[in-house]
N, CA, C and O atoms as a DFTB+ gen file, in Angstrom:
484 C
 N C O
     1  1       0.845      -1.171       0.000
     2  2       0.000       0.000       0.000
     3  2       0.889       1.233       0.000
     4  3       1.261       1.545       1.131
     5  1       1.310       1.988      -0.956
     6  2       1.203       2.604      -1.510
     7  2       0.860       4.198      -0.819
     8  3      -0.224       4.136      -0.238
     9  1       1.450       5.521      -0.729
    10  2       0.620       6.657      -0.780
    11  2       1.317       7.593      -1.843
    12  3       2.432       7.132      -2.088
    13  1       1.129       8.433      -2.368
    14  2       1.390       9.505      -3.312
    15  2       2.469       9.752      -3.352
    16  3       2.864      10.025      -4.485
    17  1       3.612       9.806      -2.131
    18  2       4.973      10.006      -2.323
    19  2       5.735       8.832      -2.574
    20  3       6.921       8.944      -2.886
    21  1       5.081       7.494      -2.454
    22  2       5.902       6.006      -2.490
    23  2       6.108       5.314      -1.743
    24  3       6.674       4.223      -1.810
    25  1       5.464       6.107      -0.506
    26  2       5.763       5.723       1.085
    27  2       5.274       4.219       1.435
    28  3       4.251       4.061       0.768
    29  1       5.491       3.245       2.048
    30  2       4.785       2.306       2.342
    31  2       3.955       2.511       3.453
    32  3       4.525       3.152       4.336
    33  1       2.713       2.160       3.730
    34  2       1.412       2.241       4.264
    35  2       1.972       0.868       5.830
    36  3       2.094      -0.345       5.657
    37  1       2.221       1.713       7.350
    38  2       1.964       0.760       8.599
    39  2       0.569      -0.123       8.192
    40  3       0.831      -1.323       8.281
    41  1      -0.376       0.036       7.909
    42  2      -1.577      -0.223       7.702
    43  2      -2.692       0.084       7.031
    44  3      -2.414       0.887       6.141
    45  1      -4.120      -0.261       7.059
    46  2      -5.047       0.459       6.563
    47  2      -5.946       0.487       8.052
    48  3      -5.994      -0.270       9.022
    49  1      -6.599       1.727       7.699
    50  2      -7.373       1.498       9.136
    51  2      -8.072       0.860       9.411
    52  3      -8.416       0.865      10.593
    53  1      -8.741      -0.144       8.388
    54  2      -9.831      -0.983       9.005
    55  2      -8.935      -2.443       9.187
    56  3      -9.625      -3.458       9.283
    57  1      -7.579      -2.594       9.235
    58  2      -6.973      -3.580       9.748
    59  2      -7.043      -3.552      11.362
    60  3      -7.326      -4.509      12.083
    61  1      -6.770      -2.427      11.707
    62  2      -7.198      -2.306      13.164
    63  2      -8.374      -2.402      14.082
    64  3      -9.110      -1.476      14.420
    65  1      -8.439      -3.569      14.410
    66  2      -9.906      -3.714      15.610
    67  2     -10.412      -2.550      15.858
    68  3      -9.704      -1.550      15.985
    69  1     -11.737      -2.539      15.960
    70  2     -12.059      -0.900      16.587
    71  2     -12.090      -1.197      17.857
    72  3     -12.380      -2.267      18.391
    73  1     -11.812      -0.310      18.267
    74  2     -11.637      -0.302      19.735
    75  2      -9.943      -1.412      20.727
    76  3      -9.684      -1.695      21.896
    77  1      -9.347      -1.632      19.535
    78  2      -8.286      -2.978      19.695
    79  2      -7.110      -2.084      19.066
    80  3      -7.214      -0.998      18.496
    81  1      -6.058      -2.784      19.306
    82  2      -4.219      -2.363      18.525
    83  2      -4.169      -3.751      17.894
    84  3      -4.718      -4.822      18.152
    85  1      -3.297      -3.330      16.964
    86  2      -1.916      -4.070      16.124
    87  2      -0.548      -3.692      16.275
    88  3      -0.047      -2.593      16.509
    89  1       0.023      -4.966      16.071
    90  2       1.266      -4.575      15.641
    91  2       1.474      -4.180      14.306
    92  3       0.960      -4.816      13.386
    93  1       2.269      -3.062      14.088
    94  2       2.725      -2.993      12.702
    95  2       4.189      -2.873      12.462
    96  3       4.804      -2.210      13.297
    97  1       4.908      -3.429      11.407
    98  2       6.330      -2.627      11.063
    99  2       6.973      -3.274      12.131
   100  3       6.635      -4.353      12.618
   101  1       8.046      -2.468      12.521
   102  2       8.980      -3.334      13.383
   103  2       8.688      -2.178      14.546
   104  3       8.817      -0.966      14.375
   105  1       8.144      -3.028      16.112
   106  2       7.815      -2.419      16.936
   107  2       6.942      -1.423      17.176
   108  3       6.907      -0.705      18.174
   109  1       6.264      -1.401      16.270
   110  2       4.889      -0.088      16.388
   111  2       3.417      -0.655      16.294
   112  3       2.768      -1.199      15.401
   113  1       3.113      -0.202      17.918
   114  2       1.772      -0.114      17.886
   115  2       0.967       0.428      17.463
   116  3       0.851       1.613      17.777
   117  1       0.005      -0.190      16.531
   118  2      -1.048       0.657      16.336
   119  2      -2.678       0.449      16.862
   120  3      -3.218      -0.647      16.711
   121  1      -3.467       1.698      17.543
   122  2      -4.338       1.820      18.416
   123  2      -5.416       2.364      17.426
   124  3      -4.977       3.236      16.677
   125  1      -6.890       2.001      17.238
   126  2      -7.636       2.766      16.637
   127  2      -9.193       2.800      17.786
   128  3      -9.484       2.011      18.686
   129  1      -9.816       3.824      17.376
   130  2     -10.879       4.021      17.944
   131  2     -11.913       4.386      16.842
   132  3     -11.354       5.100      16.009
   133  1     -13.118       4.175      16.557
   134  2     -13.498       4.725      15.259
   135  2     -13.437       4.915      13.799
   136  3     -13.835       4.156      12.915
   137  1     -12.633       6.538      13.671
   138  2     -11.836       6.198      12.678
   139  2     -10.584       7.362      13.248
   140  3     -10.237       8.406      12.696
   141  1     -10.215       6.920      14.188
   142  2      -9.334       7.740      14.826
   143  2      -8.231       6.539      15.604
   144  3      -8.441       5.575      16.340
   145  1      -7.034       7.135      15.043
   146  2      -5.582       6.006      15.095
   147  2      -4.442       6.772      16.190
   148  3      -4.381       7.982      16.411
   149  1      -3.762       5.931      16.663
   150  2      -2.582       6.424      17.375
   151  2      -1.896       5.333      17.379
   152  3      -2.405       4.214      17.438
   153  1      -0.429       5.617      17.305
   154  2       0.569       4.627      17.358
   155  2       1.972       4.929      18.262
   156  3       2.489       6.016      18.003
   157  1       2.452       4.350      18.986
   158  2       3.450       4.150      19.991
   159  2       4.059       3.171      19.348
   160  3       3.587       2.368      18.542
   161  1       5.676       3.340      19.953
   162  2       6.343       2.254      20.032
   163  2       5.873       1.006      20.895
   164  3       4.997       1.227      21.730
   165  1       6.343      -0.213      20.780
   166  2       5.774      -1.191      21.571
   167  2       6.941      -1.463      22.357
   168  3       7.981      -2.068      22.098
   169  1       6.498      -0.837      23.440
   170  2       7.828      -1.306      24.647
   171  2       7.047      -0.145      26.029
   172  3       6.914       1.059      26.246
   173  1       6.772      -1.216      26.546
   174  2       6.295      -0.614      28.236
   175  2       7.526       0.355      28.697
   176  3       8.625       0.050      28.234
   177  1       7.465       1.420      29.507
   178  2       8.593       2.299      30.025
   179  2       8.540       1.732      31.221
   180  3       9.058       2.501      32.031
   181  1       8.168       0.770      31.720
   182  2       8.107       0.324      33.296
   183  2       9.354      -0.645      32.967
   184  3      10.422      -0.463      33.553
   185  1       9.171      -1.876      31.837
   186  2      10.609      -2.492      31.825
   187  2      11.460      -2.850      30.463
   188  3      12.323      -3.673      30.158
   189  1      10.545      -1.480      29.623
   190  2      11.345      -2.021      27.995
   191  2      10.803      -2.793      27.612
   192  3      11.658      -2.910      26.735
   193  1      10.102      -3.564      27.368
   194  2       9.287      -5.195      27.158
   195  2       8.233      -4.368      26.056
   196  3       7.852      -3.212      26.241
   197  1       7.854      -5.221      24.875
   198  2       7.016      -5.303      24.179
   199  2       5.304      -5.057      25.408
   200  3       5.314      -5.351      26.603
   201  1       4.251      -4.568      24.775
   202  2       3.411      -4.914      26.065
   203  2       2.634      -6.108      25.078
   204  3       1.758      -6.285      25.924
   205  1       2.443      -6.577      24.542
   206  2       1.284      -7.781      24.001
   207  2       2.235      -8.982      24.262
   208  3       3.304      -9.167      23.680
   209  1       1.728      -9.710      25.151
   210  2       1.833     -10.906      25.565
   211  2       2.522     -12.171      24.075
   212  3       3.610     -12.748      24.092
   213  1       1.636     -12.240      23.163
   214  2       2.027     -13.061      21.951
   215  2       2.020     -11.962      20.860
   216  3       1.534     -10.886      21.211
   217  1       2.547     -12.076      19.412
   218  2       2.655     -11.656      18.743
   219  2       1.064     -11.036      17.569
   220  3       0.311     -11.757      16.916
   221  1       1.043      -9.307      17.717
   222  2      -0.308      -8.881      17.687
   223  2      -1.752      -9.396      18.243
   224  3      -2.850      -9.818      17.881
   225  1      -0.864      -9.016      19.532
   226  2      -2.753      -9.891      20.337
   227  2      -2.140      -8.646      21.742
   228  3      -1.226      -8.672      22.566
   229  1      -3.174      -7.734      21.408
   230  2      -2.963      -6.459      22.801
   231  2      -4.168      -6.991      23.552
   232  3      -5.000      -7.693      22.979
   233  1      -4.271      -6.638      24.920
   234  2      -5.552      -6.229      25.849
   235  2      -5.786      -4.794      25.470
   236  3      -4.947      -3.893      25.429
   237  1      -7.194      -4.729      25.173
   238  2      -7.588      -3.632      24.900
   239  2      -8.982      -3.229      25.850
   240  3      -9.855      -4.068      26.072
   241  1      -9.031      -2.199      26.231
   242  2     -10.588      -2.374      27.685
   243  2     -11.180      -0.905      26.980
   244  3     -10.632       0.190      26.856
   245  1     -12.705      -1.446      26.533
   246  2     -13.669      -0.501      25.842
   247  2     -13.102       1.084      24.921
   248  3     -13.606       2.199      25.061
   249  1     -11.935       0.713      24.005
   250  2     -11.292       1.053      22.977
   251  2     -10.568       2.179      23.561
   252  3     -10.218       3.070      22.786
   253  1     -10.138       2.340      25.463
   254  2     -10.354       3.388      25.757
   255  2      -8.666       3.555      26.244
   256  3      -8.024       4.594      26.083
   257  1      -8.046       2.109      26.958
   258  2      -7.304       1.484      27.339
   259  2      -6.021       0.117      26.819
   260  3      -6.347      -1.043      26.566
   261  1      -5.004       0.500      26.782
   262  2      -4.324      -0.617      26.418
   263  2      -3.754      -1.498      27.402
   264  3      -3.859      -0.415      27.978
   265  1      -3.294      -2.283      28.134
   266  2      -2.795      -2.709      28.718
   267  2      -1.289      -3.722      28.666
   268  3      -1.250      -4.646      27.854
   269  1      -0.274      -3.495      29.455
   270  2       0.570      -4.241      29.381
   271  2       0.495      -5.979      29.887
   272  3       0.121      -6.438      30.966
   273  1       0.885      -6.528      28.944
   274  2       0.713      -7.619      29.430
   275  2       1.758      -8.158      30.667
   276  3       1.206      -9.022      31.349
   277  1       2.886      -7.897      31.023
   278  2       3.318      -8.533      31.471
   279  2       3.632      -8.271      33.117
   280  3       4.323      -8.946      33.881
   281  1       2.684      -6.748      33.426
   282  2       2.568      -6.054      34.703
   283  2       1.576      -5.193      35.111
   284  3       1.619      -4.451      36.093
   285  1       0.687      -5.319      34.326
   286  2      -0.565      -4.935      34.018
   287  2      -1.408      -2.983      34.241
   288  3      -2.459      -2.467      34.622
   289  1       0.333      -2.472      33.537
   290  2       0.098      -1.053      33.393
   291  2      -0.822      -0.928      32.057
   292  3      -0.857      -1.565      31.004
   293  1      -1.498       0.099      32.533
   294  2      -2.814       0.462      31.850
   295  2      -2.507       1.965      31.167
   296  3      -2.265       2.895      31.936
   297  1      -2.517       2.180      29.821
   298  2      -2.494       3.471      28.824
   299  2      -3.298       3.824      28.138
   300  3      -3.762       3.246      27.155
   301  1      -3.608       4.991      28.647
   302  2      -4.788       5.723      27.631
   303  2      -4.412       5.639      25.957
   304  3      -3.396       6.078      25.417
   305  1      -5.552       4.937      25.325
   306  2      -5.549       5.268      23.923
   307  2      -4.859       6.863      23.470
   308  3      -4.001       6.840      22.587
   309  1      -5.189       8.026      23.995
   310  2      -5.129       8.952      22.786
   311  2      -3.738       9.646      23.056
   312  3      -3.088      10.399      22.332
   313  1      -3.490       9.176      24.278
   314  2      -1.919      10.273      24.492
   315  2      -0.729       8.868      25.658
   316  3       0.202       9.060      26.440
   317  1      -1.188       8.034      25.348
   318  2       0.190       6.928      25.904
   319  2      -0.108       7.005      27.356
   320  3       0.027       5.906      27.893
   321  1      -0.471       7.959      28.162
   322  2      -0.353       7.721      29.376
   323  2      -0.321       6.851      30.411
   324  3      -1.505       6.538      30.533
   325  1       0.253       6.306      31.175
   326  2      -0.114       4.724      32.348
   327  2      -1.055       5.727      33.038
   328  3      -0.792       6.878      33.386
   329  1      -2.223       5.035      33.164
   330  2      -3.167       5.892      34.646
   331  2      -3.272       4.768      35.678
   332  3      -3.738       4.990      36.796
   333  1      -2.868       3.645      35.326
   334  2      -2.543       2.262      36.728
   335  2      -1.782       1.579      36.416
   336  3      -1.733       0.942      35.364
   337  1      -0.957       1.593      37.393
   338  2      -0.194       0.026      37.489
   339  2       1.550       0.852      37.830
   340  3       1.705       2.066      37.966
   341  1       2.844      -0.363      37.914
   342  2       3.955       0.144      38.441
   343  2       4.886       1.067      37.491
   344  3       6.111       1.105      37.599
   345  1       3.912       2.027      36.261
   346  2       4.786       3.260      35.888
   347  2       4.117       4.091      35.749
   348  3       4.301       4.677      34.682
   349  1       3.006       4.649      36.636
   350  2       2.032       5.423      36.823
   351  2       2.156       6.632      36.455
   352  3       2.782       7.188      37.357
   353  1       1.873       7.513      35.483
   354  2       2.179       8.795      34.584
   355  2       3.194       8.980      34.031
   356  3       3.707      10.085      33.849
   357  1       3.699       7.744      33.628
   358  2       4.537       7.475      32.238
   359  2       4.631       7.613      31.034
   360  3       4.708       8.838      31.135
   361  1       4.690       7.467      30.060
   362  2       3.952       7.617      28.473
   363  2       4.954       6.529      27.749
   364  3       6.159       6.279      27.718
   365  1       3.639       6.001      27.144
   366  2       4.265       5.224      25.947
   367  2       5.161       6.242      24.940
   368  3       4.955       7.452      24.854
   369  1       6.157       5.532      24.225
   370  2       6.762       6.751      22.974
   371  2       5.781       7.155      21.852
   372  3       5.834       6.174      21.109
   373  1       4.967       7.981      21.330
   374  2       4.725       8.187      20.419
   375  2       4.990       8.267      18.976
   376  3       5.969       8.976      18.742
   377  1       4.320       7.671      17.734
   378  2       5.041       7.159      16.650
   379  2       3.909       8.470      16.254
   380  3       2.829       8.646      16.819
   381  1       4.586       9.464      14.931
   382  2       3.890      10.287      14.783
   383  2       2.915       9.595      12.758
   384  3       3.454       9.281      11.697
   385  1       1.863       9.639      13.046
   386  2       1.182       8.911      11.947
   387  2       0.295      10.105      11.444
   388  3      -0.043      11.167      11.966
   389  1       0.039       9.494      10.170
   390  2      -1.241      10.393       8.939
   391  2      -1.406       9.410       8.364
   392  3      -0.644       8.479       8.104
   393  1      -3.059       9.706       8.010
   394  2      -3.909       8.653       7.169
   395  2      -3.960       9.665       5.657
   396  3      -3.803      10.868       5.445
   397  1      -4.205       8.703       4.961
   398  2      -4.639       8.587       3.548
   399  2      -5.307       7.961       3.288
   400  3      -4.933       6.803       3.474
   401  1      -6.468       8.070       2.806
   402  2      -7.487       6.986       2.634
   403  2      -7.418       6.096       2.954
   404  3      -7.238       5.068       2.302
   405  1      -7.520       6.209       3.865
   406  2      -7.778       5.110       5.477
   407  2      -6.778       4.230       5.421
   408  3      -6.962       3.015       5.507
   409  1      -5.663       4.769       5.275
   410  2      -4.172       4.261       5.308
   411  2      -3.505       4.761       6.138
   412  3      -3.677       5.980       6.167
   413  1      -2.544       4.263       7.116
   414  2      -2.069       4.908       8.190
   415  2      -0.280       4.495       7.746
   416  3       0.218       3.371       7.705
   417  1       0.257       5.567       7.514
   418  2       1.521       5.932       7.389
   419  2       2.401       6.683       8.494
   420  3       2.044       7.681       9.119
   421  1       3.517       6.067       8.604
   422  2       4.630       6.826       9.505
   423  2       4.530       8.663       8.816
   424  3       4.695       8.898       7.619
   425  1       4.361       9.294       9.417
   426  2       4.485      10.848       9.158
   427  2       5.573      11.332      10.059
   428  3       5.513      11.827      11.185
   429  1       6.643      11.045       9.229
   430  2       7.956      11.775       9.600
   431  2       8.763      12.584       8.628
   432  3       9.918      12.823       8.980
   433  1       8.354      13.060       7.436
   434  2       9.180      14.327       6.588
   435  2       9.622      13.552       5.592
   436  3      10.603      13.965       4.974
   437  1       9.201      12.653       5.318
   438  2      10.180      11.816       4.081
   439  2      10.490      10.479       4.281
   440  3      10.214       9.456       3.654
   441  1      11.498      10.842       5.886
   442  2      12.413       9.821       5.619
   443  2      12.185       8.412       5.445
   444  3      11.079       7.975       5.762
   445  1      13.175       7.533       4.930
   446  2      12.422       6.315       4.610
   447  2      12.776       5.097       5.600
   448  3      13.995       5.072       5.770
   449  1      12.290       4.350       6.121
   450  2      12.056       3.291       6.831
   451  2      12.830       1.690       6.846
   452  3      12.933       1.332       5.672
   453  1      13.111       1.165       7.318
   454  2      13.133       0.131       7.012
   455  2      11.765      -0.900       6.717
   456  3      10.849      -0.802       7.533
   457  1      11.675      -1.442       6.088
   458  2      10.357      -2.073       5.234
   459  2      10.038      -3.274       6.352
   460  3      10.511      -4.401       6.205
   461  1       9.255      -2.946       7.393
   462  2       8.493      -4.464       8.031
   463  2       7.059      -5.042       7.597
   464  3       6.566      -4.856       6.485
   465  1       6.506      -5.717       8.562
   466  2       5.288      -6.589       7.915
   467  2       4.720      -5.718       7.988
   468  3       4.943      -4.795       8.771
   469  1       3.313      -5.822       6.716
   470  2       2.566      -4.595       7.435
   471  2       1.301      -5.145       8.257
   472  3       1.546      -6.126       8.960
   473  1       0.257      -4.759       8.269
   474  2      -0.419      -4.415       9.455
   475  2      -1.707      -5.910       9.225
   476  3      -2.504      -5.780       8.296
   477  1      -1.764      -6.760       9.798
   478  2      -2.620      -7.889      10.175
   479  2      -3.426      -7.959      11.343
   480  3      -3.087      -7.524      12.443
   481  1      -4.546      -8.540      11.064
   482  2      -4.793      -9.577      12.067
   483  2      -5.599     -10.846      12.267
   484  3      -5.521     -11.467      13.327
């Protein structure tokens, strides 16, 4: 997938559960609500660790919440935040994204990427 500059596409948005994440690319979460997306790196700040337990399978609680699997810190969908658990007002890293017809692309100025899987589930 494809966008206007050549860019390769993390996803399309309706790959993403509503209310659920994916993995996309190498280490990037992606979070959707609606038709509204956010993406973080995948690595808890409590211990560096991926947070999805197996490979693209997040806890997700009423599209609102992500959860770590392996200590059970809890992040707001729209801005990374932990609001429970042992890194309590932490933030996930933010991956900065833009859609294109309901394509969700890394939006970083150009630069180009290394090419991972793209976006399943």
């Amino acid at each position: 997938m494809n966008d206007s500059t050549g860019d390769n596409a993390l996803c399309a948005l309706d790959d993403v559960p509503d209310g659920g994440g994916i993995e996309a690319a190498s280490a990037v979460l992606v979070l959707r609500r609606g038709d509204d997306a956010w993406a973080y790196r995948n690595v808890c700040p409590h211990f560096s660790i991926p947070l999805n337990y197996e490979p693209n399978t997040f806890w997700a609680y009423g599209g609102e919440l992500v959860m770590c699997a392996h200590h059970s810190a809890m992040f707001r969908f729209e801005d990374g935040v932990c609001i429970d658990g042992p890194c309590l007002g932490a933030r996930l890293t933010p991956v900065p994204i833009r859609m294109e017809d309901r394509k969700i692309f890394i939006n970083d100025g150009g630069e180009k990427h290394e090419e991972g899987r793209t976006c399943s589930h």
